[in-house]
Short mmCIF file of C-alpha atoms and ligand atoms in Angstrom, two decimals:
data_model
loop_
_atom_site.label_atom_id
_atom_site.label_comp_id
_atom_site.label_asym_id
_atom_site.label_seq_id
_atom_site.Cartn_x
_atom_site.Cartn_y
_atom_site.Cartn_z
CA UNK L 120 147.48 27.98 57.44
CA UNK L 121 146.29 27.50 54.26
CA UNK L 122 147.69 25.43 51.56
CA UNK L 123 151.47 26.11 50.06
CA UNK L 124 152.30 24.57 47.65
CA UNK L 125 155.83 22.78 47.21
CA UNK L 126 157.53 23.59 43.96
CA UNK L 127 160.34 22.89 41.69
CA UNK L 128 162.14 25.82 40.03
CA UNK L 129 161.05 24.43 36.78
CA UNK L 130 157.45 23.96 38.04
CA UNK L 131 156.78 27.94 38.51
CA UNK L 132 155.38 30.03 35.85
CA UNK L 133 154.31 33.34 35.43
CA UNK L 134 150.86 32.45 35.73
CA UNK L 135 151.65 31.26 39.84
CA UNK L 136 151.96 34.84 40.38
CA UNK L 137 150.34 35.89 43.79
CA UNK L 138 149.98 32.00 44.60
CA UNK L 139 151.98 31.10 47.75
CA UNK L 140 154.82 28.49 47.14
CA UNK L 141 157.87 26.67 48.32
CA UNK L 142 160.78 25.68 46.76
CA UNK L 143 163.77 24.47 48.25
CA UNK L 144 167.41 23.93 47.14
CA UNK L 145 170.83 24.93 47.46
CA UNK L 146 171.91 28.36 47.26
CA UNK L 147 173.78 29.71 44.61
CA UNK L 148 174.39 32.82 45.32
CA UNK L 149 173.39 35.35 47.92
CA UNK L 150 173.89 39.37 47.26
CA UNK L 151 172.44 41.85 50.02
CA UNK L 152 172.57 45.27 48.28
CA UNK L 153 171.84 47.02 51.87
CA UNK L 154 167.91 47.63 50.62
CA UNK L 155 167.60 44.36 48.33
CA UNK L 156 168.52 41.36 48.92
CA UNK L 157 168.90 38.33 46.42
CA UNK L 158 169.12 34.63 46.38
CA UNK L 159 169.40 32.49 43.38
CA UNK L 160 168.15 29.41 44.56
CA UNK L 161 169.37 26.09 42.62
CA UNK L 162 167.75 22.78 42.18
CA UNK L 163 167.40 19.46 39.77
CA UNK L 164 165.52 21.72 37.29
CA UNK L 165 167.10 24.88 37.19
CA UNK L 166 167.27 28.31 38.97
CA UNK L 167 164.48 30.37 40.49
CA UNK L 168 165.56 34.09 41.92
CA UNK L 169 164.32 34.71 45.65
CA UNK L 170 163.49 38.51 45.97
CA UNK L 171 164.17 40.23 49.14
CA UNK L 172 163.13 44.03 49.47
CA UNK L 173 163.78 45.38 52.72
CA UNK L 174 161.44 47.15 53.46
CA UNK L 175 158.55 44.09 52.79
CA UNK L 176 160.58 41.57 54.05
CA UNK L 177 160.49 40.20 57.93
CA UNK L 178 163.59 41.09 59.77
CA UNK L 179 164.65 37.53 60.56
CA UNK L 180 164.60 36.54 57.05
CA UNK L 181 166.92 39.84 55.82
CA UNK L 182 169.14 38.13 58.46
CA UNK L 183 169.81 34.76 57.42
CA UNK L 184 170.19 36.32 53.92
CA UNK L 185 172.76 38.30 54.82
CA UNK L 186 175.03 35.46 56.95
CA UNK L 187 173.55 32.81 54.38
CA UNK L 188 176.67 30.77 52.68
CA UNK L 189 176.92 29.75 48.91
CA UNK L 190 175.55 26.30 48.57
CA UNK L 191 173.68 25.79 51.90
CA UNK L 192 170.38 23.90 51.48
CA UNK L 193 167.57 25.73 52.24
CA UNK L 194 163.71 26.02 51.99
CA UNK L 195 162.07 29.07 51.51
CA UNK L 196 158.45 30.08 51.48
CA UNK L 197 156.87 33.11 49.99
CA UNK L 198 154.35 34.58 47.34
CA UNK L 199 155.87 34.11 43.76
CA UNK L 200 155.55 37.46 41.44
CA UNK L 201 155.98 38.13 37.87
CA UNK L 202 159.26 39.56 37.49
CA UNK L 203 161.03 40.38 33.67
CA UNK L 204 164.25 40.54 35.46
CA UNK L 205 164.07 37.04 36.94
CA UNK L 206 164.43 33.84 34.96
CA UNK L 207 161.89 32.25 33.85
CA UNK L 208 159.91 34.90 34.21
CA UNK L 209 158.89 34.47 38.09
CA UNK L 210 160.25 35.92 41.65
CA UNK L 211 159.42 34.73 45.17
CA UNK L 212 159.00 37.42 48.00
CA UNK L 213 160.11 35.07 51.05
CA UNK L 214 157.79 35.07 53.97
CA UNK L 215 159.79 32.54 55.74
CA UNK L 216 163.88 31.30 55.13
CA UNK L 217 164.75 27.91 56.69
CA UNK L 218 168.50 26.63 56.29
CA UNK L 219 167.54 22.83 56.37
CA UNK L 220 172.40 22.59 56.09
CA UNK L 221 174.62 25.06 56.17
CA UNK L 222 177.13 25.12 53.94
CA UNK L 223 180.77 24.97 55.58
CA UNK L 224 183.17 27.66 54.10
CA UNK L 225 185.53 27.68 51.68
CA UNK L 226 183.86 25.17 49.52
CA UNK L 227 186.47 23.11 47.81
CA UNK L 228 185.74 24.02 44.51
CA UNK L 229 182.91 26.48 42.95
CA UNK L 230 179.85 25.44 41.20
CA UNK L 231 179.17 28.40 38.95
CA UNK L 232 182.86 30.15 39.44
CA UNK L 233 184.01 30.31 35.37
CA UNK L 234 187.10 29.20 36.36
CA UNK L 235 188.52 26.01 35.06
CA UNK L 236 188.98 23.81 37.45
CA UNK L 237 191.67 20.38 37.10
CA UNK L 238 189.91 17.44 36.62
CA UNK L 239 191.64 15.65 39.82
CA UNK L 240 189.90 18.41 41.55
CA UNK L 241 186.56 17.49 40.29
CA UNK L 242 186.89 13.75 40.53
CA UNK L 243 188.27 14.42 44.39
CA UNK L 244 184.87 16.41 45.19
CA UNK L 245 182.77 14.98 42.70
CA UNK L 246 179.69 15.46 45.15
CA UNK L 247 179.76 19.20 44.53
CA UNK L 248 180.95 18.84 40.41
CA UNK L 249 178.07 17.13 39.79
CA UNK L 250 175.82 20.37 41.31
CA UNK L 251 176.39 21.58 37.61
CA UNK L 252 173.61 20.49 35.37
CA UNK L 253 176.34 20.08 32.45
CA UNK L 254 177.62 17.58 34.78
CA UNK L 255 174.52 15.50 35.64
CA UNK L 256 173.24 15.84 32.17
CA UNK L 257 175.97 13.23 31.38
CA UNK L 258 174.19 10.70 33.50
CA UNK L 259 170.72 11.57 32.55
CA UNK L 260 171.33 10.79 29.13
CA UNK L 261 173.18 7.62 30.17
CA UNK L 262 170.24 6.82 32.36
CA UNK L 263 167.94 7.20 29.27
CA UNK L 264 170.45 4.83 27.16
CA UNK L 265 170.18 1.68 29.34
CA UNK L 266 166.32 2.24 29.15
CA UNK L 267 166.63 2.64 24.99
CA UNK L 268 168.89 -0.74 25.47
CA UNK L 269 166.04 -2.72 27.41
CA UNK L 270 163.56 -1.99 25.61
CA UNK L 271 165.14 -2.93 22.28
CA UNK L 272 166.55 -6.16 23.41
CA UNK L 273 163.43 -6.93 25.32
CA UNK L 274 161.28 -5.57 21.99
CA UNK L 275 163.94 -8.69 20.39
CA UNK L 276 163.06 -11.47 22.74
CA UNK L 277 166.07 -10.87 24.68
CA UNK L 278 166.11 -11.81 28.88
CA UNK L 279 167.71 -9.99 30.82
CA UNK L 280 170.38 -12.34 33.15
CA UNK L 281 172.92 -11.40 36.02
CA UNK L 282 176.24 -13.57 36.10
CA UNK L 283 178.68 -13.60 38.98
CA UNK L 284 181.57 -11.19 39.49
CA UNK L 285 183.58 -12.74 41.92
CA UNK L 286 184.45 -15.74 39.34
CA UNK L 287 187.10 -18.52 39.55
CA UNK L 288 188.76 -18.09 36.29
CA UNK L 289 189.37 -15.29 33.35
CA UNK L 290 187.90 -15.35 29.93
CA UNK L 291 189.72 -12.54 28.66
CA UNK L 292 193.49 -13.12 29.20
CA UNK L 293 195.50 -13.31 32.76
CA UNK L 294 196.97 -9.71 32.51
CA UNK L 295 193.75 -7.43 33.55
CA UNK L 296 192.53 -9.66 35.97
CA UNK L 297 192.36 -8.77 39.48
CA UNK L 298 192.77 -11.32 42.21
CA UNK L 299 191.17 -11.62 45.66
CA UNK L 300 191.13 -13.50 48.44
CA UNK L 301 188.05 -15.80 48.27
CA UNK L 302 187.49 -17.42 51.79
CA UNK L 303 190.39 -20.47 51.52
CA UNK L 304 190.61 -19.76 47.58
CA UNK L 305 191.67 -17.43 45.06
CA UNK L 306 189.22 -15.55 42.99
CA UNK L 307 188.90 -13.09 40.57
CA UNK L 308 186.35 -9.82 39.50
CA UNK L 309 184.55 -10.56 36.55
CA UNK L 310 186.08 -9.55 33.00
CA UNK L 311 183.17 -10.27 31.44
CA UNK L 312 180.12 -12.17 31.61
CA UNK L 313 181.56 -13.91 28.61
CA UNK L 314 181.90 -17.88 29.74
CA UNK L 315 178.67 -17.41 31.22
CA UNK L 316 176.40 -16.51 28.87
CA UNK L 317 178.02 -18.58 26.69
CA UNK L 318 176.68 -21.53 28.59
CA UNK L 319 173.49 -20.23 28.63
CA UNK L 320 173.53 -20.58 24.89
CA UNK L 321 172.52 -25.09 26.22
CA UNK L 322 169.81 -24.00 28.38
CA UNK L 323 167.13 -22.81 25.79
CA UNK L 324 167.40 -19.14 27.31
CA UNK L 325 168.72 -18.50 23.50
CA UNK L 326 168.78 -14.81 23.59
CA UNK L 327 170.05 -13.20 26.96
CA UNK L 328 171.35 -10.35 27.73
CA UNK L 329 173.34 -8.70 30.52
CA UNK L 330 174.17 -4.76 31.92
CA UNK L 331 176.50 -4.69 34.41
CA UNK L 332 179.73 -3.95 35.84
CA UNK L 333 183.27 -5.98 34.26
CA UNK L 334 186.59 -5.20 35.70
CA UNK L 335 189.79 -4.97 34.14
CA UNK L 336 193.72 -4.29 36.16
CA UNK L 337 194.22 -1.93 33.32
CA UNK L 338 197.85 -0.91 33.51
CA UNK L 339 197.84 2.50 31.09
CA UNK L 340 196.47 5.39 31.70
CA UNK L 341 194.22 6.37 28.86
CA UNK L 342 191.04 8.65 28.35
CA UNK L 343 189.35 5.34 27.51
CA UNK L 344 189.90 2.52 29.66
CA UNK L 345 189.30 2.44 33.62
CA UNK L 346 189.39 -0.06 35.77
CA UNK L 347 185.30 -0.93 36.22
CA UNK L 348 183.11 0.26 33.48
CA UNK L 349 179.38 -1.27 32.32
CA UNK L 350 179.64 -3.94 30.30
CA UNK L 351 176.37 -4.39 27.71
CA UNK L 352 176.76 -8.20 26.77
CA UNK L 353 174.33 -9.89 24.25
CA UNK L 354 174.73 -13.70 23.23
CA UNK L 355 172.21 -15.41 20.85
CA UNK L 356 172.06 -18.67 19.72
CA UNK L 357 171.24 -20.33 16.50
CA UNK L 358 172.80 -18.15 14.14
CA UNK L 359 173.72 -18.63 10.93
CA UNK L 360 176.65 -15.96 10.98
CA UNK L 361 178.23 -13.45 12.47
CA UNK L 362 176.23 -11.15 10.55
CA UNK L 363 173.22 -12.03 12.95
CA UNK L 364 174.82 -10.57 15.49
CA UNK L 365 176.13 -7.51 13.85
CA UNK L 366 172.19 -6.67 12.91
CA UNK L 367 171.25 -6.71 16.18
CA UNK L 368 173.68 -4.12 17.87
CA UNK L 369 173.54 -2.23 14.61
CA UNK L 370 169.87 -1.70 15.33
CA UNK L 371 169.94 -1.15 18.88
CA UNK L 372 172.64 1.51 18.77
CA UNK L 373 170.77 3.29 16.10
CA UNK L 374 167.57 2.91 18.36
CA UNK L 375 169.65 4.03 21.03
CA UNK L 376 171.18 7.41 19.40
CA UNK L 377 167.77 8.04 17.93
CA UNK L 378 166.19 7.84 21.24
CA UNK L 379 168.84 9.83 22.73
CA UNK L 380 168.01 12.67 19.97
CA UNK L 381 164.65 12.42 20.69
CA UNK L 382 163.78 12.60 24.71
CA UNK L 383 167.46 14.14 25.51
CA UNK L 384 167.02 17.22 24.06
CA UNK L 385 167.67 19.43 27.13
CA UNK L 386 170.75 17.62 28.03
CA UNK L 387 172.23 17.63 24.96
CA UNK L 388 171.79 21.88 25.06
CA UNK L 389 173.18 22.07 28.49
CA UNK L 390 176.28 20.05 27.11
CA UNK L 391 176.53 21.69 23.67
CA UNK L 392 176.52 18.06 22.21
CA UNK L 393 175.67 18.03 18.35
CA UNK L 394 174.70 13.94 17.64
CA UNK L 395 173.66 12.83 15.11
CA UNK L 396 172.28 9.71 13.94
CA UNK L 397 175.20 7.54 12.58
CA UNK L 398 174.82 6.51 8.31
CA UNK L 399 173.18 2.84 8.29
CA UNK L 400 174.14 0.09 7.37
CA UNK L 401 177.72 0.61 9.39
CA UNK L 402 180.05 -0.12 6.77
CA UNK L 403 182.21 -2.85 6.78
CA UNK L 404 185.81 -3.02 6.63
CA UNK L 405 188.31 -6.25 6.43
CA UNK L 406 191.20 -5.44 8.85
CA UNK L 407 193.93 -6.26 6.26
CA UNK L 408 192.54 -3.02 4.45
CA UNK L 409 192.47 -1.15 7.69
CA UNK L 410 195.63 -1.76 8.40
CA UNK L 411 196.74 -0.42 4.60
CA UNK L 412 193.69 2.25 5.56
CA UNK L 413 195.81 3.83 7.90
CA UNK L 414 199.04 2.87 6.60
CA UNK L 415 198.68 5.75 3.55
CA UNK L 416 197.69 7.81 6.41
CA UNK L 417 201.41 7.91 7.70
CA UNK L 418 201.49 5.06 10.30
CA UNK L 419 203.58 2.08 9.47
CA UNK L 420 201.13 -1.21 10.82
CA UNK L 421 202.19 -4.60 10.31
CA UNK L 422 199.40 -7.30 9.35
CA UNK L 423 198.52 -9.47 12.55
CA UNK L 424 199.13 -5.82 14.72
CA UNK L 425 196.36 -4.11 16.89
CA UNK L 426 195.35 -1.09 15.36
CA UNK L 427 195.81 0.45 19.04
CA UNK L 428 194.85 4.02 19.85
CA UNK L 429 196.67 5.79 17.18
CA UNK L 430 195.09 3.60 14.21
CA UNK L 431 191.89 3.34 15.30
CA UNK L 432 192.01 7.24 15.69
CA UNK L 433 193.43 7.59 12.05
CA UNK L 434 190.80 5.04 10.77
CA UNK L 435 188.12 7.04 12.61
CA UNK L 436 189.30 10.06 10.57
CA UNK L 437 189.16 8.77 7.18
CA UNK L 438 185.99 7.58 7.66
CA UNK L 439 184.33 10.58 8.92
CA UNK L 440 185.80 11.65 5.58
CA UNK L 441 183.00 9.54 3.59
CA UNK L 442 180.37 10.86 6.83
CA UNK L 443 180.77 7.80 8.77
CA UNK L 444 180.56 7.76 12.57
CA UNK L 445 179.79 4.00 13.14
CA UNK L 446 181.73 1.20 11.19
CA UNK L 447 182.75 -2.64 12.17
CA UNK L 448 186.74 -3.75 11.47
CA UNK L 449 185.89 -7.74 10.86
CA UNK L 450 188.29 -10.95 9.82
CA UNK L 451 190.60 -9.75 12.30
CA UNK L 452 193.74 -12.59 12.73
CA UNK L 453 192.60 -15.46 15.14
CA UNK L 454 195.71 -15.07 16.88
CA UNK L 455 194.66 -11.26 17.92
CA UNK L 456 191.29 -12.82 19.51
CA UNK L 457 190.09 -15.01 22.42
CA UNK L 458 189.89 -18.44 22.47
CA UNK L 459 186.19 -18.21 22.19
CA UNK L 460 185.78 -16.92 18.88
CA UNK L 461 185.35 -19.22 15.86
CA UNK L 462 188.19 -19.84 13.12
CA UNK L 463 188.24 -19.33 9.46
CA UNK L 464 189.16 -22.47 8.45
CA UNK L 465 192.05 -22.46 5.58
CA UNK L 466 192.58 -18.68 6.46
CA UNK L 467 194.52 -16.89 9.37
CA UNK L 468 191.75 -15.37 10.35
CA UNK L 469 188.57 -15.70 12.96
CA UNK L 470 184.21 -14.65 12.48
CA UNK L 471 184.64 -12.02 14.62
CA UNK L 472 184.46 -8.17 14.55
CA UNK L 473 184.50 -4.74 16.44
CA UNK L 474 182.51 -1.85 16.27
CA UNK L 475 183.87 1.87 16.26
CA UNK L 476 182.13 5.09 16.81
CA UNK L 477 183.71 7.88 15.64
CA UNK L 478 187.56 6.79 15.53
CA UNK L 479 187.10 4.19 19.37
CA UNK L 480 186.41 0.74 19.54
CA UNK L 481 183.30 0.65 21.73
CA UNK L 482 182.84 -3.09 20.43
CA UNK L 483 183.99 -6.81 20.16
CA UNK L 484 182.17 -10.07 19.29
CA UNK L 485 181.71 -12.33 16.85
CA UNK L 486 180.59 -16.36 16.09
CA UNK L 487 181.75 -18.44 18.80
CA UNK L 488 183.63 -22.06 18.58
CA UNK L 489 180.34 -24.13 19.72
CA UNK L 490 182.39 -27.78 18.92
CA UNK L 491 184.06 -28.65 21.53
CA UNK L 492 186.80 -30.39 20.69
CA UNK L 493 187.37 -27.28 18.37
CA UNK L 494 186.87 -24.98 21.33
CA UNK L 495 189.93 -27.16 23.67
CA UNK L 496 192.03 -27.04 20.82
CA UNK L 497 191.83 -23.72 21.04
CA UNK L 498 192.15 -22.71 24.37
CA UNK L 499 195.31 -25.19 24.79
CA UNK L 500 196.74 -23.27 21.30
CA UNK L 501 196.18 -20.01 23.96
CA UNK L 502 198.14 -21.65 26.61
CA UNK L 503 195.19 -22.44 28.81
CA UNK L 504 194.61 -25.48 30.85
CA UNK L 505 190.96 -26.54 29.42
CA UNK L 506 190.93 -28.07 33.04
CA UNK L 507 190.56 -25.08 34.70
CA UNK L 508 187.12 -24.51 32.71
CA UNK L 509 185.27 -27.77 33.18
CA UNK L 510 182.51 -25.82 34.09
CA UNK L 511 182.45 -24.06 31.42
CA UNK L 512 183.65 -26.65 28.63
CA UNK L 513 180.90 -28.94 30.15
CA UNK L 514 177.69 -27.03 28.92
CA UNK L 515 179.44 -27.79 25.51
CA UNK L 516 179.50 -31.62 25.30
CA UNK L 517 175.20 -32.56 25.79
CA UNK L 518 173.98 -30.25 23.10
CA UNK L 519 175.69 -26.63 22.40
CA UNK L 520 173.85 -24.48 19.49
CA UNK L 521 175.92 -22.51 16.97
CA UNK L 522 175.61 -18.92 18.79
CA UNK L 523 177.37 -15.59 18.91
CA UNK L 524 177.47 -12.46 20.95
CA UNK L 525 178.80 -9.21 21.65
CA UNK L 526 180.54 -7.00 24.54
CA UNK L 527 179.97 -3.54 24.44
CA UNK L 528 181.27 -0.44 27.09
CA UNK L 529 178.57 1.42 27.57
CA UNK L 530 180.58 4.29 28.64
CA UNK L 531 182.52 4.53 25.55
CA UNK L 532 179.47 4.48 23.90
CA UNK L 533 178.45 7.80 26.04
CA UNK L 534 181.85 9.18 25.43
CA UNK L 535 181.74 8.89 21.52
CA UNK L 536 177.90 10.19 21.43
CA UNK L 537 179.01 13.40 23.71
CA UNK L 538 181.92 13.68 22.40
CA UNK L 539 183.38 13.96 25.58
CA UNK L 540 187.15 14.17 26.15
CA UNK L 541 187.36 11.44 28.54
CA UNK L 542 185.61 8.00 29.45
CA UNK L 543 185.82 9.11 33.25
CA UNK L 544 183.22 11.93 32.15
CA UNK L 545 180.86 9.08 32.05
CA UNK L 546 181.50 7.80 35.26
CA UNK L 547 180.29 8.97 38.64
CA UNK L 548 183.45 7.73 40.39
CA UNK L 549 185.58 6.34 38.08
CA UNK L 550 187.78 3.87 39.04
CA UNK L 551 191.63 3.32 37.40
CA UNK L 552 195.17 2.89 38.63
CA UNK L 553 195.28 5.76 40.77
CA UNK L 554 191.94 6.31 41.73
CA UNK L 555 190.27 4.51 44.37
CA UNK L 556 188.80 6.78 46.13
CA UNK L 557 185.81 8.75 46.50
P1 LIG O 625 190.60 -2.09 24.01
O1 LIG O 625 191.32 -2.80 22.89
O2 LIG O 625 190.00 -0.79 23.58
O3 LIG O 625 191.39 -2.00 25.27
P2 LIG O 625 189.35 -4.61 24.41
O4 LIG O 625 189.34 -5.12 23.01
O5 LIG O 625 190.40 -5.07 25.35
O6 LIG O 625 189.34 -3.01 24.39
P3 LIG O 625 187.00 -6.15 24.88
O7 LIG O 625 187.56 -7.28 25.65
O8 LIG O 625 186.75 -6.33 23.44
O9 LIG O 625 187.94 -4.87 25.11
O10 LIG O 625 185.70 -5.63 25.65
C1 LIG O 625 184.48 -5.28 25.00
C2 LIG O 625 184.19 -3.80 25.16
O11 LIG O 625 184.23 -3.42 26.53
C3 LIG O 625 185.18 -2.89 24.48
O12 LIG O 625 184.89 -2.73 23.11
C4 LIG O 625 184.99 -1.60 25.25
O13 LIG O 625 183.84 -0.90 24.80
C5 LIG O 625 184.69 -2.09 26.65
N1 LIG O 625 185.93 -2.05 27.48
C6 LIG O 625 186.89 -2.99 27.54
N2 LIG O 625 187.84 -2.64 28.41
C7 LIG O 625 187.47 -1.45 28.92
C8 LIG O 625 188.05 -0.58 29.91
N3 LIG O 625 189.17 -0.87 30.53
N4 LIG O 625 187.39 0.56 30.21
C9 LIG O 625 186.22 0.85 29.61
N5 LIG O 625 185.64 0.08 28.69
C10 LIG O 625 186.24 -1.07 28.34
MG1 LIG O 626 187.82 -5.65 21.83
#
């Protein structure tokens, strides 16, 4: 035999005409005209059309074309021919038709069918959603994110570290944590990787980073929290400010969406996503004139309140007013933030901030307390029992650097750039009060 070669849809051009070739995939759609017979044949890349004329075409192969089911994987082998009907500009003539699966019938939901389907739907059979390239673009583009995000913090002397997720204690409040059984003890999933790269900040690993998973009991059901998202942490030491920190994420997530803009072209077509590269420097805005920000927009905030959904929404849309897509909310009341974060001394407020994206919070950090008797002070003023953090409160008393850091969803980040209605877009199988299953 001689040689055939294997080929993606995306791979064949005009110019293969007369070559031999296969290309496998799953099929489409399947129409047997009585004389003609037609397969659209789907894979990673795209669609090629699979041309069968009766009267050139071997008997066997007219008859799995004509029992073949919608989405069945097969492999086909034939002689590719120009074609202006076709896309792309290219037909095969099969020669040979192997169904590597069937596909059972009904299928629980369609793959081209223009019908809307519920999103429950989707999430229950998300195996077959994510056959539409709109679908999988999502997580190409996400893919190509976390790259942009190494090589930026790598490019900044940044090492990459893993922390535990089955941890003994919270760092970000008792009410999202979820408890396990941990052989005789109780433990917990991971929050954050927040106590841990903290103490990191002693070691002389002054820059780390961390991309993983951090789980919160989330009790609402929103279109931006879940129960397990990717966490993007960053913690530096020896900073003078807050402001430090700020630079940093400010240039990675404009190296990010620039990246995005640049190698995610395709995707972004296939998802009719318009980004654009957010104004820079991020403005910034003190949270007591956030709170009046969205006050003369109708709501009716007290000072020391979260902004919440509604106000960071409003906020969003005052500032895409003045063409602003990324801003940080900063001096936010140290009552509103974790024991971690550093006071303003003489003032109610903390060094820390959060970063929005287009009317969503997709940030938090800030200047840590790095003095410890500062930092028990503060966790007892939280109600915690400093003993239950020795670990933790130890890396602090034999030589603790001023440092800061940042938490950032790298979901919501997705969400905001896409413009997608919900976080759980982002997510292969999202995970929240309901869903636990696929
Ligand atoms: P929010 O106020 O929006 O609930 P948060 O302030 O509780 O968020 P942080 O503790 O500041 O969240 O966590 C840092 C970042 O992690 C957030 O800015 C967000 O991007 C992301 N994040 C936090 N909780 C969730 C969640 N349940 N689902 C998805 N992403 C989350
Ligand atoms: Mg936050």
């Amino acid at each position: 035999m001689s040689e055939v070669k294997n080929r993606t849809s995306m791979s064949l051009t005009p110019a293969d005409a007369d070559s031999e070739v296969v290309v496998q995939g799953w099929a489409q759609d399947v129409r047997n005209l009585g004389g003609i017979s037609f397969l659209q044949l789907r894979d990673r890349y795209g669609i090629v059309q699979v041309t069968a004329p009766k009267k050139r075409t071997a008997p066997e192969v007219m008859e799995i074309m004509a029992s073949l089911s919608r989405e069945s994987v097969v492999r086909v082998t034939g002689t590719a021919k120009a074609s202006e009907q076709a896309k792309g500009g290219v037909e095969v003539l099969p020669t040979r038709l192997e169904v590597l699966s069937a596909a059972a019938v009904p299928l629980p939901m369609g793959v081209i069918d223009k019908v809307n389907v519920e999103p429950d739907t989707r999430f229950d059979h998300r195996f077959m959603d994510l056959r539409k390239p709109e679908a999988r673009a999502v997580f190409e583009i996400k893919s190509t994110v976390l790259a942009l995000i190494d090589q930026y913090l790598v490019d900044n002397g940044f090492v990459e570290i893993f922390t535990p997720k089955l941890v003994a204690s919270g760092a970000e409040g008792g009410a999202t944590l979820f408890e396990l059984r941990y052989f005789d003890k109780t433990a917990y999933l991971a929050q954050s990787p927040q106590l841990y790269k903290q103490m990191l900040m002693s070691t002389g690993l002054d820059r780390v980073f961390e991309i993983g998973p951090a789980f919160r009991a989330e009790p609402s059901d929103t279109v931006r929290h879940v129960s397990e998202f990717i966490s993007f942490d960053g913690e530096m030491a020896y900073i003078d400010s807050q402001r430090d920190v700020q630079r940093m994420i400010e240039g990675c997530t404009q190296a990010v969406i620039g990246g995005v803009i640049e190698r995610c072209q395709k995707q972004l077509e296939l998802l009719g996503a318009n980004v654009s590269l957010p104004k820079a420097p991020y403005p910034i805005i003190a949270y007591q004139d956030a709170v009046e920000m969205v006050n003369d927009e109708g709501m009716k905030l007290a000072l020391g309140e979260d902004l919440g959904t509604e106000g960071e929404k409003l906020l969003g849309e005052v500032m895409a007013r003045q063409g602003n897509e990324m801003y940080w909310i900063e001096e936010y009341p140290e009552e509103a933030k974790p024991f971690y974060i550093m006071e303003k001394d003489g003032t109610p407020y903390s060094y820390s901030f959060d970063l929005d994206y287009k009317g969503q919070e997709i940030s938090s950090g800030g200047q840590r307390e790095h003095r410890y008797d500062r930092l028990v002070a503060r966790m007892e003023k939280k109600g915690l029992d400093p003993a239950a953090f020795n670990f933790y409160l130890e890396a602090f008393r034999f030589g603790m650097p001023p440092h800061g850091g940042w938490g950032l969803g790298i979901e919501r980040l997705v969400q905001k750039m896409l413009d997608l209605p919900n976080i759980r877009e982002a997510i292969l199988f999202p995970r929240d009060r309901i869903r636990l299953v696929p």
